[in-house]
Amino acid sequence: MHIPCKPVYILVASFYISVLLFSDCMAYKEENHSSTHKITNNKAYKVNQQKISDIAVHGLLLWVSTGFLMPLGILVIRGSIKAEPGSRRSKVLFYLHVCFQMLSVLLATVGAAMSLKKFENSFDNNHQKLGLALYGAILMQGLIGFFRPHRGKKERSYWYLLHWILGTIVSLVGIINIYTGLKAYHERTLKSTTLWTILFTMEVSFIGLVYLFQDKLEYMKKQGVIVGSESSIVSSNQDIPQRQTQKELLPVACGKRNALENLFD
């Protein structure tokens, strides 16, 4: 049986032509896709660099606010406890405390607004959840500070207790949230935060030492640990036997007077 060759040639030629056209089309699509992918990567790189800068600014604002100014304000107001009420030193320390706390609230507000505007806040991690609760507590603490009752009123003791407890909680949670923020920054950007963690830990440790030293300062002075206090204590102890000797040499008026002196001595 004779099979014509011309249709076979035409079929083979058409097959090769379709394969060439398909390969050219696929090559064009791959080239177009690769160029589009490069453009997308460049845009994503630019967005990521901008976001990294925004995260760094946000972290710096909250570091200065809750990690430095708030604890510093606490140290300042603790220094005014032993000052004379109404004295110049007491007033200066009080207004320094107010200025530090107001500035910290302002910086925390800027940092929170920046987070809401430029970041994706899904509140699915501890840093965002703590940050939201912390900012609410900061605003509440600021309002409580403004509505401070005058000395001598019954509400003053309750106000002081609430202000002290809430201020302590805000400071501790603020320090904890800075550590969670450093961890989140490392997870988001893959950049090392070891140096910043060490620096912040050193700062917190120094503030804690000053906080403890404030309570022990007067006790250390009484114990003669501070230079100059020991000599005054020793000299005062040496004067005691002389005063007792002079007291023994004083004449006694009568028996009743001697009995009263023995009773009250």
mmCIF file of N, CA and C in Angstrom, residues 112-230:
data_model
loop_
_atom_site.group_PDB
_atom_site.id
_atom_site.type_symbol
_atom_site.label_atom_id
_atom_site.label_comp_id
_atom_site.label_asym_id
_atom_site.label_seq_id
_atom_site.Cartn_x
_atom_site.Cartn_y
_atom_site.Cartn_z
ATOM 1 N N ALA A 112 3.506 55.547 70.025
ATOM 2 C CA ALA A 112 2.289 54.771 69.805
ATOM 3 C C ALA A 112 1.585 55.178 68.509
ATOM 4 N N ALA A 113 1.525 56.481 68.242
ATOM 5 C CA ALA A 113 0.915 56.946 66.994
ATOM 6 C C ALA A 113 1.705 56.463 65.779
ATOM 7 N N MET A 114 3.009 56.464 65.892
ATOM 8 C CA MET A 114 3.856 55.977 64.810
ATOM 9 C C MET A 114 3.625 54.488 64.563
ATOM 10 N N SER A 115 3.439 53.725 65.642
ATOM 11 C CA SER A 115 3.180 52.291 65.502
ATOM 12 C C SER A 115 1.847 52.028 64.817
ATOM 13 N N LEU A 116 0.806 52.774 65.185
ATOM 14 C CA LEU A 116 -0.514 52.572 64.592
ATOM 15 C C LEU A 116 -0.560 52.984 63.126
ATOM 16 N N LYS A 117 0.245 53.981 62.766
ATOM 17 C CA LYS A 117 0.190 54.502 61.403
ATOM 18 C C LYS A 117 1.039 53.698 60.429
ATOM 19 N N LYS A 118 2.215 53.256 60.858
ATOM 20 C CA LYS A 118 3.179 52.694 59.911
ATOM 21 C C LYS A 118 3.406 51.187 60.041
ATOM 22 N N PHE A 119 2.891 50.579 61.105
ATOM 23 C CA PHE A 119 3.147 49.155 61.301
ATOM 24 C C PHE A 119 1.854 48.364 61.177
ATOM 25 N N GLU A 120 2.012 47.066 60.946
ATOM 26 C CA GLU A 120 0.876 46.159 60.907
ATOM 27 C C GLU A 120 0.617 45.656 62.319
ATOM 28 N N ASN A 121 -0.421 46.189 62.937
ATOM 29 C CA ASN A 121 -0.716 45.861 64.329
ATOM 30 C C ASN A 121 -1.814 44.799 64.381
ATOM 31 N N SER A 122 -1.419 43.566 64.275
ATOM 32 C CA SER A 122 -2.364 42.460 64.401
ATOM 33 C C SER A 122 -2.505 42.008 65.851
ATOM 34 N N PHE A 123 -1.612 42.511 66.729
ATOM 35 C CA PHE A 123 -1.621 42.187 68.164
ATOM 36 C C PHE A 123 -1.596 40.670 68.381
ATOM 37 N N ASP A 124 -0.724 40.008 67.622
ATOM 38 C CA ASP A 124 -0.565 38.568 67.756
ATOM 39 C C ASP A 124 0.751 38.198 68.441
ATOM 40 N N ASN A 125 1.455 39.190 69.015
ATOM 41 C CA ASN A 125 2.675 38.894 69.756
ATOM 42 C C ASN A 125 2.668 39.655 71.077
ATOM 43 N N ASN A 126 3.548 39.248 71.975
ATOM 44 C CA ASN A 126 3.562 39.814 73.326
ATOM 45 C C ASN A 126 3.941 41.290 73.338
ATOM 46 N N HIS A 127 4.818 41.695 72.425
ATOM 47 C CA HIS A 127 5.263 43.093 72.414
ATOM 48 C C HIS A 127 4.100 44.043 72.114
ATOM 49 N N GLN A 128 3.287 43.717 71.138
ATOM 50 C CA GLN A 128 2.166 44.580 70.782
ATOM 51 C C GLN A 128 1.090 44.576 71.864
ATOM 52 N N LYS A 129 0.834 43.427 72.462
ATOM 53 C CA LYS A 129 -0.174 43.351 73.517
ATOM 54 C C LYS A 129 0.264 44.132 74.751
ATOM 55 N N LEU A 130 1.518 43.939 75.161
ATOM 56 C CA LEU A 130 2.038 44.693 76.300
ATOM 57 C C LEU A 130 2.089 46.192 76.006
ATOM 58 N N GLY A 131 2.451 46.536 74.778
ATOM 59 C CA GLY A 131 2.521 47.946 74.412
ATOM 60 C C GLY A 131 1.165 48.638 74.497
ATOM 61 N N LEU A 132 0.113 47.962 74.043
ATOM 62 C CA LEU A 132 -1.231 48.543 74.119
ATOM 63 C C LEU A 132 -1.664 48.746 75.565
ATOM 64 N N ALA A 133 -1.465 47.722 76.394
ATOM 65 C CA ALA A 133 -1.828 47.851 77.810
ATOM 66 C C ALA A 133 -0.970 48.901 78.506
ATOM 67 N N LEU A 134 0.301 48.970 78.146
ATOM 68 C CA LEU A 134 1.219 49.927 78.766
ATOM 69 C C LEU A 134 0.822 51.359 78.445
ATOM 70 N N TYR A 135 0.456 51.626 77.200
ATOM 71 C CA TYR A 135 0.101 52.996 76.839
ATOM 72 C C TYR A 135 -1.174 53.440 77.560
ATOM 73 N N GLY A 136 -2.140 52.521 77.709
ATOM 74 C CA GLY A 136 -3.341 52.862 78.482
ATOM 75 C C GLY A 136 -3.007 53.180 79.930
ATOM 76 N N ALA A 137 -2.100 52.412 80.528
ATOM 77 C CA ALA A 137 -1.700 52.673 81.913
ATOM 78 C C ALA A 137 -0.925 53.987 82.040
ATOM 79 N N ILE A 138 -0.128 54.326 81.021
ATOM 80 C CA ILE A 138 0.618 55.590 81.047
ATOM 81 C C ILE A 138 -0.339 56.781 81.044
ATOM 82 N N LEU A 139 -1.353 56.730 80.194
ATOM 83 C CA LEU A 139 -2.337 57.820 80.162
ATOM 84 C C LEU A 139 -3.093 57.922 81.482
ATOM 85 N N MET A 140 -3.461 56.772 82.046
ATOM 86 C CA MET A 140 -4.165 56.788 83.327
ATOM 87 C C MET A 140 -3.290 57.368 84.431
ATOM 88 N N GLN A 141 -2.022 57.005 84.444
ATOM 89 C CA GLN A 141 -1.097 57.521 85.457
ATOM 90 C C GLN A 141 -0.928 59.030 85.326
ATOM 91 N N GLY A 142 -0.875 59.525 84.082
ATOM 92 C CA GLY A 142 -0.780 60.969 83.887
ATOM 93 C C GLY A 142 -2.001 61.701 84.406
ATOM 94 N N LEU A 143 -3.201 61.165 84.158
ATOM 95 C CA LEU A 143 -4.421 61.798 84.664
ATOM 96 C C LEU A 143 -4.483 61.762 86.185
ATOM 97 N N ILE A 144 -4.068 60.649 86.777
ATOM 98 C CA ILE A 144 -4.055 60.559 88.242
ATOM 99 C C ILE A 144 -3.093 61.587 88.834
ATOM 100 N N GLY A 145 -1.959 61.795 88.162
ATOM 101 C CA GLY A 145 -1.006 62.781 88.656
ATOM 102 C C GLY A 145 -1.560 64.200 88.643
ATOM 103 N N PHE A 146 -2.382 64.529 87.641
ATOM 104 C CA PHE A 146 -2.952 65.878 87.571
ATOM 105 C C PHE A 146 -4.013 66.112 88.653
ATOM 106 N N PHE A 147 -4.764 65.091 89.008
ATOM 107 C CA PHE A 147 -5.816 65.228 90.018
ATOM 108 C C PHE A 147 -5.284 64.843 91.394
ATOM 109 N N ARG A 148 -4.222 65.501 91.791
ATOM 110 C CA ARG A 148 -3.585 65.216 93.078
ATOM 111 C C ARG A 148 -4.248 66.022 94.186
ATOM 112 N N PRO A 149 -4.783 65.354 95.222
ATOM 113 C CA PRO A 149 -5.398 66.100 96.335
ATOM 114 C C PRO A 149 -4.349 66.847 97.137
ATOM 115 N N HIS A 150 -4.773 67.873 97.844
ATOM 116 C CA HIS A 150 -3.868 68.656 98.675
ATOM 117 C C HIS A 150 -3.510 67.874 99.937
ATOM 118 N N ARG A 151 -2.388 68.258 100.535
ATOM 119 C CA ARG A 151 -1.965 67.612 101.774
ATOM 120 C C ARG A 151 -2.975 67.888 102.881
ATOM 121 N N GLY A 152 -3.178 66.872 103.717
ATOM 122 C CA GLY A 152 -4.102 67.015 104.831
ATOM 123 C C GLY A 152 -5.478 66.449 104.558
ATOM 124 N N LYS A 153 -5.826 66.239 103.297
ATOM 125 C CA LYS A 153 -7.125 65.666 102.973
ATOM 126 C C LYS A 153 -7.089 64.149 103.133
ATOM 127 N N LYS A 154 -8.276 63.594 103.388
ATOM 128 C CA LYS A 154 -8.370 62.160 103.603
ATOM 129 C C LYS A 154 -8.050 61.374 102.340
ATOM 130 N N GLU A 155 -8.413 61.942 101.170
ATOM 131 C CA GLU A 155 -8.198 61.227 99.908
ATOM 132 C C GLU A 155 -6.726 61.168 99.506
ATOM 133 N N ARG A 156 -5.889 61.958 100.184
ATOM 134 C CA ARG A 156 -4.478 62.040 99.793
ATOM 135 C C ARG A 156 -3.774 60.682 99.948
ATOM 136 N N SER A 157 -4.057 59.967 101.022
ATOM 137 C CA SER A 157 -3.382 58.685 101.255
ATOM 138 C C SER A 157 -3.794 57.656 100.212
ATOM 139 N N TYR A 158 -5.097 57.631 99.852
ATOM 140 C CA TYR A 158 -5.549 56.696 98.826
ATOM 141 C C TYR A 158 -4.966 57.049 97.455
ATOM 142 N N TRP A 159 -4.903 58.336 97.180
ATOM 143 C CA TRP A 159 -4.314 58.788 95.915
ATOM 144 C C TRP A 159 -2.838 58.392 95.833
ATOM 145 N N TYR A 160 -2.114 58.592 96.934
ATOM 146 C CA TYR A 160 -0.683 58.267 96.938
ATOM 147 C C TYR A 160 -0.463 56.776 96.705
ATOM 148 N N LEU A 161 -1.289 55.946 97.360
ATOM 149 C CA LEU A 161 -1.139 54.504 97.205
ATOM 150 C C LEU A 161 -1.394 54.080 95.753
ATOM 151 N N LEU A 162 -2.458 54.614 95.148
ATOM 152 C CA LEU A 162 -2.781 54.275 93.758
ATOM 153 C C LEU A 162 -1.706 54.781 92.798
ATOM 154 N N HIS A 163 -1.235 56.010 93.013
ATOM 155 C CA HIS A 163 -0.220 56.605 92.142
ATOM 156 C C HIS A 163 1.094 55.829 92.244
ATOM 157 N N TRP A 164 1.435 55.408 93.444
ATOM 158 C CA TRP A 164 2.679 54.663 93.644
ATOM 159 C C TRP A 164 2.611 53.274 93.012
ATOM 160 N N ILE A 165 1.500 52.568 93.224
ATOM 161 C CA ILE A 165 1.371 51.210 92.674
ATOM 162 C C ILE A 165 1.353 51.249 91.152
ATOM 163 N N LEU A 166 0.543 52.145 90.575
ATOM 164 C CA LEU A 166 0.442 52.217 89.116
ATOM 165 C C LEU A 166 1.756 52.681 88.490
ATOM 166 N N GLY A 167 2.438 53.616 89.127
ATOM 167 C CA GLY A 167 3.728 54.073 88.605
ATOM 168 C C GLY A 167 4.775 52.977 88.615
ATOM 169 N N THR A 168 4.782 52.169 89.677
ATOM 170 C CA THR A 168 5.721 51.049 89.737
ATOM 171 C C THR A 168 5.427 50.019 88.647
ATOM 172 N N ILE A 169 4.143 49.717 88.452
ATOM 173 C CA ILE A 169 3.762 48.745 87.419
ATOM 174 C C ILE A 169 4.131 49.255 86.031
ATOM 175 N N VAL A 170 3.882 50.536 85.767
ATOM 176 C CA VAL A 170 4.207 51.110 84.455
ATOM 177 C C VAL A 170 5.704 51.037 84.188
ATOM 178 N N SER A 171 6.510 51.341 85.186
ATOM 179 C CA SER A 171 7.958 51.309 84.995
ATOM 180 C C SER A 171 8.455 49.886 84.724
ATOM 181 N N LEU A 172 7.966 48.929 85.503
ATOM 182 C CA LEU A 172 8.416 47.544 85.312
ATOM 183 C C LEU A 172 7.958 46.979 83.972
ATOM 184 N N VAL A 173 6.682 47.213 83.621
ATOM 185 C CA VAL A 173 6.170 46.706 82.340
ATOM 186 C C VAL A 173 6.861 47.407 81.174
ATOM 187 N N GLY A 174 7.171 48.699 81.333
ATOM 188 C CA GLY A 174 7.886 49.409 80.282
ATOM 189 C C GLY A 174 9.271 48.826 80.028
ATOM 190 N N ILE A 175 9.975 48.468 81.091
ATOM 191 C CA ILE A 175 11.299 47.851 80.942
ATOM 192 C C ILE A 175 11.177 46.488 80.268
ATOM 193 N N ILE A 176 10.183 45.693 80.703
ATOM 194 C CA ILE A 176 9.978 44.374 80.094
ATOM 195 C C ILE A 176 9.631 44.506 78.615
ATOM 196 N N ASN A 177 8.811 45.501 78.276
ATOM 197 C CA ASN A 177 8.389 45.650 76.885
ATOM 198 C C ASN A 177 9.534 46.115 75.986
ATOM 199 N N ILE A 178 10.508 46.795 76.532
ATOM 200 C CA ILE A 178 11.679 47.161 75.733
ATOM 201 C C ILE A 178 12.467 45.910 75.363
ATOM 202 N N TYR A 179 12.586 44.984 76.298
ATOM 203 C CA TYR A 179 13.260 43.718 75.983
ATOM 204 C C TYR A 179 12.488 42.930 74.917
ATOM 205 N N THR A 180 11.161 42.879 75.019
ATOM 206 C CA THR A 180 10.379 42.180 73.994
ATOM 207 C C THR A 180 10.464 42.900 72.654
ATOM 208 N N GLY A 181 10.584 44.234 72.681
ATOM 209 C CA GLY A 181 10.753 44.980 71.439
ATOM 210 C C GLY A 181 12.080 44.692 70.762
ATOM 211 N N LEU A 182 13.144 44.585 71.547
ATOM 212 C CA LEU A 182 14.443 44.219 70.979
ATOM 213 C C LEU A 182 14.400 42.826 70.356
ATOM 214 N N LYS A 183 13.687 41.912 71.010
ATOM 215 C CA LYS A 183 13.554 40.564 70.456
ATOM 216 C C LYS A 183 12.752 40.576 69.162
ATOM 217 N N ALA A 184 11.653 41.350 69.133
ATOM 218 C CA ALA A 184 10.842 41.446 67.916
ATOM 219 C C ALA A 184 11.608 42.106 66.777
ATOM 220 N N TYR A 185 12.442 43.094 67.099
ATOM 221 C CA TYR A 185 13.264 43.746 66.074
ATOM 222 C C TYR A 185 14.246 42.755 65.458
ATOM 223 N N HIS A 186 14.843 41.914 66.312
ATOM 224 C CA HIS A 186 15.770 40.901 65.804
ATOM 225 C C HIS A 186 15.051 39.887 64.919
ATOM 226 N N GLU A 187 13.853 39.471 65.312
ATOM 227 C CA GLU A 187 13.110 38.498 64.511
ATOM 228 C C GLU A 187 12.632 39.097 63.189
ATOM 229 N N ARG A 188 12.309 40.375 63.186
ATOM 230 C CA ARG A 188 11.803 41.012 61.967
ATOM 231 C C ARG A 188 12.911 41.346 60.989
ATOM 232 N N THR A 189 14.041 41.815 61.486
ATOM 233 C CA THR A 189 15.109 42.299 60.604
ATOM 234 C C THR A 189 16.314 41.380 60.520
ATOM 235 N N LEU A 190 16.369 40.374 61.407
ATOM 236 C CA LEU A 190 17.516 39.454 61.476
ATOM 237 C C LEU A 190 18.815 40.169 61.828
ATOM 238 N N LYS A 191 18.707 41.336 62.437
ATOM 239 C CA LYS A 191 19.881 42.079 62.881
ATOM 240 C C LYS A 191 20.139 41.791 64.356
ATOM 241 N N SER A 192 21.407 41.788 64.731
ATOM 242 C CA SER A 192 21.784 41.484 66.107
ATOM 243 C C SER A 192 21.423 42.650 67.033
ATOM 244 N N THR A 193 20.842 42.318 68.177
ATOM 245 C CA THR A 193 20.489 43.321 69.186
ATOM 246 C C THR A 193 21.234 43.071 70.500
ATOM 247 N N THR A 194 22.316 42.322 70.434
ATOM 248 C CA THR A 194 23.059 41.977 71.652
ATOM 249 C C THR A 194 23.640 43.217 72.322
ATOM 250 N N LEU A 195 24.222 44.107 71.520
ATOM 251 C CA LEU A 195 24.830 45.317 72.079
ATOM 252 C C LEU A 195 23.785 46.190 72.763
ATOM 253 N N TRP A 196 22.636 46.392 72.114
ATOM 254 C CA TRP A 196 21.572 47.224 72.685
ATOM 255 C C TRP A 196 21.009 46.582 73.951
ATOM 256 N N THR A 197 20.898 45.261 73.962
ATOM 257 C CA THR A 197 20.402 44.570 75.153
ATOM 258 C C THR A 197 21.360 44.747 76.319
ATOM 259 N N ILE A 198 22.661 44.657 76.049
ATOM 260 C CA ILE A 198 23.658 44.836 77.106
ATOM 261 C C ILE A 198 23.628 46.270 77.638
ATOM 262 N N LEU A 199 23.547 47.240 76.746
ATOM 263 C CA LEU A 199 23.515 48.641 77.174
ATOM 264 C C LEU A 199 22.277 48.940 78.014
ATOM 265 N N PHE A 200 21.140 48.422 77.591
ATOM 266 C CA PHE A 200 19.911 48.672 78.353
ATOM 267 C C PHE A 200 19.954 47.967 79.711
ATOM 268 N N THR A 201 20.518 46.775 79.754
ATOM 269 C CA THR A 201 20.653 46.062 81.028
ATOM 270 C C THR A 201 21.567 46.814 81.984
ATOM 271 N N MET A 202 22.647 47.389 81.474
ATOM 272 C CA MET A 202 23.533 48.190 82.311
ATOM 273 C C MET A 202 22.810 49.422 82.844
ATOM 274 N N GLU A 203 22.012 50.056 82.006
ATOM 275 C CA GLU A 203 21.261 51.235 82.457
ATOM 276 C C GLU A 203 20.263 50.872 83.548
ATOM 277 N N VAL A 204 19.510 49.793 83.338
ATOM 278 C CA VAL A 204 18.518 49.369 84.331
ATOM 279 C C VAL A 204 19.197 48.979 85.645
ATOM 280 N N SER A 205 20.338 48.314 85.563
ATOM 281 C CA SER A 205 21.069 47.922 86.769
ATOM 282 C C SER A 205 21.547 49.149 87.540
ATOM 283 N N PHE A 206 22.047 50.157 86.829
ATOM 284 C CA PHE A 206 22.495 51.379 87.489
ATOM 285 C C PHE A 206 21.331 52.101 88.177
ATOM 286 N N ILE A 207 20.183 52.176 87.503
ATOM 287 C CA ILE A 207 19.011 52.817 88.102
ATOM 288 C C ILE A 207 18.553 52.043 89.336
ATOM 289 N N GLY A 208 18.599 50.699 89.259
ATOM 290 C CA GLY A 208 18.221 49.898 90.411
ATOM 291 C C GLY A 208 19.152 50.106 91.594
ATOM 292 N N LEU A 209 20.450 50.239 91.340
ATOM 293 C CA LEU A 209 21.400 50.493 92.422
ATOM 294 C C LEU A 209 21.153 51.850 93.076
ATOM 295 N N VAL A 210 20.888 52.866 92.258
ATOM 296 C CA VAL A 210 20.587 54.190 92.819
ATOM 297 C C VAL A 210 19.307 54.139 93.646
ATOM 298 N N TYR A 211 18.326 53.386 93.167
ATOM 299 C CA TYR A 211 17.052 53.244 93.884
ATOM 300 C C TYR A 211 17.283 52.627 95.267
ATOM 301 N N LEU A 212 18.089 51.590 95.334
ATOM 302 C CA LEU A 212 18.380 50.953 96.613
ATOM 303 C C LEU A 212 19.268 51.835 97.490
ATOM 304 N N PHE A 213 20.181 52.576 96.878
ATOM 305 C CA PHE A 213 21.085 53.435 97.630
ATOM 306 C C PHE A 213 20.335 54.574 98.309
ATOM 307 N N GLN A 214 19.234 55.022 97.697
ATOM 308 C CA GLN A 214 18.456 56.103 98.304
ATOM 309 C C GLN A 214 17.883 55.693 99.658
ATOM 310 N N ASP A 215 17.476 54.440 99.798
ATOM 311 C CA ASP A 215 16.929 53.975 101.066
ATOM 312 C C ASP A 215 18.001 53.818 102.144
ATOM 313 N N LYS A 216 19.216 53.485 101.737
ATOM 314 C CA LYS A 216 20.271 53.187 102.692
ATOM 315 C C LYS A 216 21.189 54.363 102.982
ATOM 316 N N LEU A 217 20.957 55.506 102.354
ATOM 317 C CA LEU A 217 21.884 56.625 102.506
ATOM 318 C C LEU A 217 21.921 57.122 103.946
ATOM 319 N N GLU A 218 20.745 57.379 104.531
ATOM 320 C CA GLU A 218 20.705 57.872 105.906
ATOM 321 C C GLU A 218 21.247 56.839 106.883
ATOM 322 N N TYR A 219 20.927 55.580 106.632
ATOM 323 C CA TYR A 219 21.434 54.521 107.509
ATOM 324 C C TYR A 219 22.959 54.445 107.441
ATOM 325 N N MET A 220 23.504 54.598 106.238
ATOM 326 C CA MET A 220 24.959 54.570 106.085
ATOM 327 C C MET A 220 25.605 55.760 106.783
ATOM 328 N N LYS A 221 24.952 56.901 106.753
ATOM 329 C CA LYS A 221 25.496 58.071 107.457
ATOM 330 C C LYS A 221 25.521 57.825 108.968
ATOM 331 N N LYS A 222 24.456 57.209 109.484
ATOM 332 C CA LYS A 222 24.398 56.937 110.918
ATOM 333 C C LYS A 222 25.438 55.901 111.335
ATOM 334 N N GLN A 223 25.770 54.981 110.425
ATOM 335 C CA GLN A 223 26.746 53.949 110.737
ATOM 336 C C GLN A 223 28.177 54.418 110.545
ATOM 337 N N GLY A 224 28.378 55.633 110.072
ATOM 338 C CA GLY A 224 29.725 56.151 109.892
ATOM 339 C C GLY A 224 30.414 55.626 108.664
ATOM 340 N N VAL A 225 29.646 55.121 107.678
ATOM 341 C CA VAL A 225 30.259 54.613 106.459
ATOM 342 C C VAL A 225 30.716 55.753 105.577
ATOM 343 N N ILE A 226 29.940 56.830 105.541
ATOM 344 C CA ILE A 226 30.306 58.000 104.754
ATOM 345 C C ILE A 226 31.475 58.712 105.435
ATOM 346 N N VAL A 227 32.426 59.151 104.657
ATOM 347 C CA VAL A 227 33.612 59.822 105.201
ATOM 348 C C VAL A 227 33.185 61.104 105.894
ATOM 349 N N GLY A 228 33.654 61.303 107.133
ATOM 350 C CA GLY A 228 33.303 62.494 107.895
ATOM 351 C C GLY A 228 32.247 62.217 108.932
ATOM 352 N N SER A 229 31.409 61.220 108.709
ATOM 353 C CA SER A 229 30.368 60.919 109.678
ATOM 354 C C SER A 229 30.928 60.133 110.852
ATOM 355 N N GLU A 230 31.904 59.261 110.578
ATOM 356 C CA GLU A 230 32.440 58.401 111.637
ATOM 357 C C GLU A 230 33.154 59.214 112.693
#
